[in-house]
Amino acid sequence: MHSQENNNSKESVNFIQSIIDRDRENNKYGGRVHLRFPPEPNGYLHIGHAKSICLNFGLAEKNNGLCNLRFDDTNPSKEDIEYIDSIIRDVRWLGFNWEDRLYYASDYFDKMYEDAVSLIKQGKAYVCDLNPEEIREYRGTFTKPGKESPYRNRSIEENLSLFKQMKDGIFEDGSRVLRAKIDMSSANLNMRDPVLYRIVKKSHHRTGDKWCIYPMYDYAHPLEDYYERITHSVCTLEFEDHRPLYDWLLSNLYSSELPQQIEFARLDLTNTIMSKRKLRILVEEGYVSGWDDPRLPTISGLRRRGYTPQAIRNFCNRIGVAKTNSVVDIRFLEHCIREDLNKNAQRVMAVLNPLKLIIDNYPDNLTEELEGENNPEDPSAGSRKVPFSKTLYIEKEDFHEDPPKKYFRLAPGREVRLKNAYIVKSQGFVRDEKTGEISEVHCTYDPESKSGGAGAKRKVKGTLHWVSAGHALKAEVRLYDYLLLSEDKKQEEEAKANFIDRINPNSLEVLTECLVEPSLANAVKGNKYQFMRKGYFCVDLESKTGNLVFNRIVSLRDSWEKIMKINQGKGK
RNA sequence: UGGGGUGUGGCCAAGUGGCAAGGCAAGGGAAUUUGGAUCCCUCAUUCGGAGGUUCGAGUCCUCCCACCCCAGCCA
């Protein structure tokens, strides 16, 4: 399916694959490999989820196994159908296929209820009347063992009857819970008689008002896995402490082919926010325009920004899978999208900050249709015609009246090549009297230097992109930058707490006076281009013919910018 | 001074007793009609620390240190 990925040499096997290898050798699960991606539908997916999606579906594919998509919808007070739709869309967009295996935890509520009854009958679960505060007190602390609930030793019959009454809605929210009877003095707090079921009189997005008791994650998850015959239940590190409970429940209820939980480190990225809670704050308090704001690391944000599924998958497959808490440099993500788009994006010329360039010796009313290569990395992409005339626009930063050292662009008396066109020589410039800014540059062209022509061999230091004034299209360009400023190591603690203070005030710069070449007139939403010398851009979903809007996905690497920074550092 | 984890270059990450892969970032160079892409070179005498076992230790043992997670009727 994605066989051309991971082109970079012998990939090393991650520790989960090693476990699978070992299990297959031992014929555990009869050689079956079955995973699942189990999101709770209470928010939008982000690139951290993409790591998990790629891991689970990828492992299944690699091992000739299966991977289910399963909604862990055990808490109706936090979940919503809106999220289900977005999650399905995102996983599919990433390129994964669960075939007919789309499941919901809520589909298993009856079975789960029966399993709870079974535990009660074994004397391994009981109905507890303690209120939430009391349960917390009875639980003890890290260093002090808990106390047994006074309701711990009710008879099986009484428990059965009480649990049925819980189900039947006889009791109020929070008045009773079903608990596992394990060990109140366990060093692992999760084993101190954990709550299995709680009363929540809330209608569920799928089961409606059928239930007023809902299973807790710790109870539901191992059962969901078992019902679906999952072999390897991959989750994140914070559930490591829950594994003994996962195993306790399954071994008390079932006996063969029990799934095993394996934990790995979740993805964290520099210069952005990954926590669902914080993402929600950004969206709900209006720091960004929505869940699909191109600055967000949500899948929908990345999609709108112009990231491709291929690039995201490559990223996820290359960051590694381990148990070390780590923070991946966002520049690695950028590397992955550049790598993809360099190969696949059509080149086009767009001037973001236009400066008029007049070729004094070019015929007044002539328009030449010049040939432009669509993608030097892919000859099969062909070429297109680009109109050229006497009056052009170039990038403001491409002319300097007093050029710094190593500046290869246009300056008084200097020559540059106009991409796909002619070599021009600057002959002077006009300054706007009011603003003092340079308003137009005059030059002459060398007719012999036309690209592809016999006299084109002459070398000049720089090449500029340009558009023809009479043919160019106006466009809005949104320049996106990192959502968050880099962390100041010294104030790391503080920075983490106040992520709002780290929001990059320049994360979005809107340019409304941009000019793009006419071939973009009917650019389709979602299409990606390389604006030569500037970066990769994507047609935004708000774009219309006559009112083009582009998002900057990522800039090109820019070694001139680096030289400038170094110069500044040296005081030049 | 409870339990569970993790510590390999600026950031990820291989490594499972025999002389520290790879990628990103960084620096240098070649070439170049994108200061892009490409190509070449440089970048851990050392694996959290200290002891020990061994001919040999990132890998085994002991002790120590640092960081992360856990006291929701959230997942």
PDB file of N, CA and C (backbone and C1' of nucleotides) in Angstrom, chain B residues 37 45 50 60 62 66:
ATOM      1  P     A B  37      17.565  22.931  -0.477  1.00  0.00           P
ATOM      2  O5'   A B  37      17.247  21.973  -1.719  1.00  0.00           O
ATOM      3  C5'   A B  37      16.049  21.206  -1.742  1.00  0.00           C
ATOM      4  C4'   A B  37      16.011  20.389  -3.024  1.00  0.00           C
ATOM      5  C3'   A B  37      17.164  19.414  -3.213  1.00  0.00           C
ATOM      6  O3'   A B  37      16.943  18.198  -2.543  1.00  0.00           O
ATOM      7  C1'   A B  37      16.861  20.667  -5.182  1.00  0.00           C
ATOM      8  P     U B  45      33.618  12.941  22.099  1.00  0.00           P
ATOM      9  O5'   U B  45      34.481  11.632  22.189  1.00  0.00           O
ATOM     10  C5'   U B  45      35.617  11.450  21.384  1.00  0.00           C
ATOM     11  C4'   U B  45      36.099  10.140  21.913  1.00  0.00           C
ATOM     12  C3'   U B  45      36.608  10.189  23.351  1.00  0.00           C
ATOM     13  O3'   U B  45      35.526  10.206  24.280  1.00  0.00           O
ATOM     14  C1'   U B  45      37.916   8.731  21.970  1.00  0.00           C
ATOM     15  P     A B  50      31.890   8.870  35.761  1.00  0.00           P
ATOM     16  O5'   A B  50      31.902   8.124  37.169  1.00  0.00           O
ATOM     17  C5'   A B  50      32.183   8.857  38.363  1.00  0.00           C
ATOM     18  C4'   A B  50      32.089   7.933  39.544  1.00  0.00           C
ATOM     19  C3'   A B  50      32.816   6.615  39.364  1.00  0.00           C
ATOM     20  O3'   A B  50      34.200   6.739  39.617  1.00  0.00           O
ATOM     21  C1'   A B  50      30.665   6.202  40.230  1.00  0.00           C
ATOM     22  P     C B  60      22.482  -4.923  29.951  1.00  0.00           P
ATOM     23  O5'   C B  60      23.426  -5.959  30.718  1.00  0.00           O
ATOM     24  C5'   C B  60      23.139  -7.354  30.717  1.00  0.00           C
ATOM     25  C4'   C B  60      23.950  -8.020  31.804  1.00  0.00           C
ATOM     26  C3'   C B  60      23.889  -7.300  33.151  1.00  0.00           C
ATOM     27  O3'   C B  60      22.738  -7.676  33.888  1.00  0.00           O
ATOM     28  C1'   C B  60      26.132  -7.789  32.625  1.00  0.00           C
ATOM     29  P     U B  62      21.970  -5.695  40.422  1.00  0.00           P
ATOM     30  O5'   U B  62      22.979  -4.858  41.325  1.00  0.00           O
ATOM     31  C5'   U B  62      23.514  -5.414  42.530  1.00  0.00           C
ATOM     32  C4'   U B  62      24.418  -4.395  43.184  1.00  0.00           C
ATOM     33  C3'   U B  62      23.799  -3.023  43.375  1.00  0.00           C
ATOM     34  O3'   U B  62      22.992  -2.977  44.539  1.00  0.00           O
ATOM     35  C1'   U B  62      25.979  -2.797  42.483  1.00  0.00           C
ATOM     36  P     A B  66      18.519  13.989  42.106  1.00  0.00           P
ATOM     37  O5'   A B  66      18.267  14.183  40.536  1.00  0.00           O
ATOM     38  C5'   A B  66      18.925  15.236  39.836  1.00  0.00           C
ATOM     39  C4'   A B  66      18.579  15.131  38.364  1.00  0.00           C
ATOM     40  C3'   A B  66      17.088  15.069  38.075  1.00  0.00           C
ATOM     41  O3'   A B  66      16.528  16.362  38.035  1.00  0.00           O
ATOM     42  C1'   A B  66      18.197  13.377  36.856  1.00  0.00           C
TER      43        A B  66
END
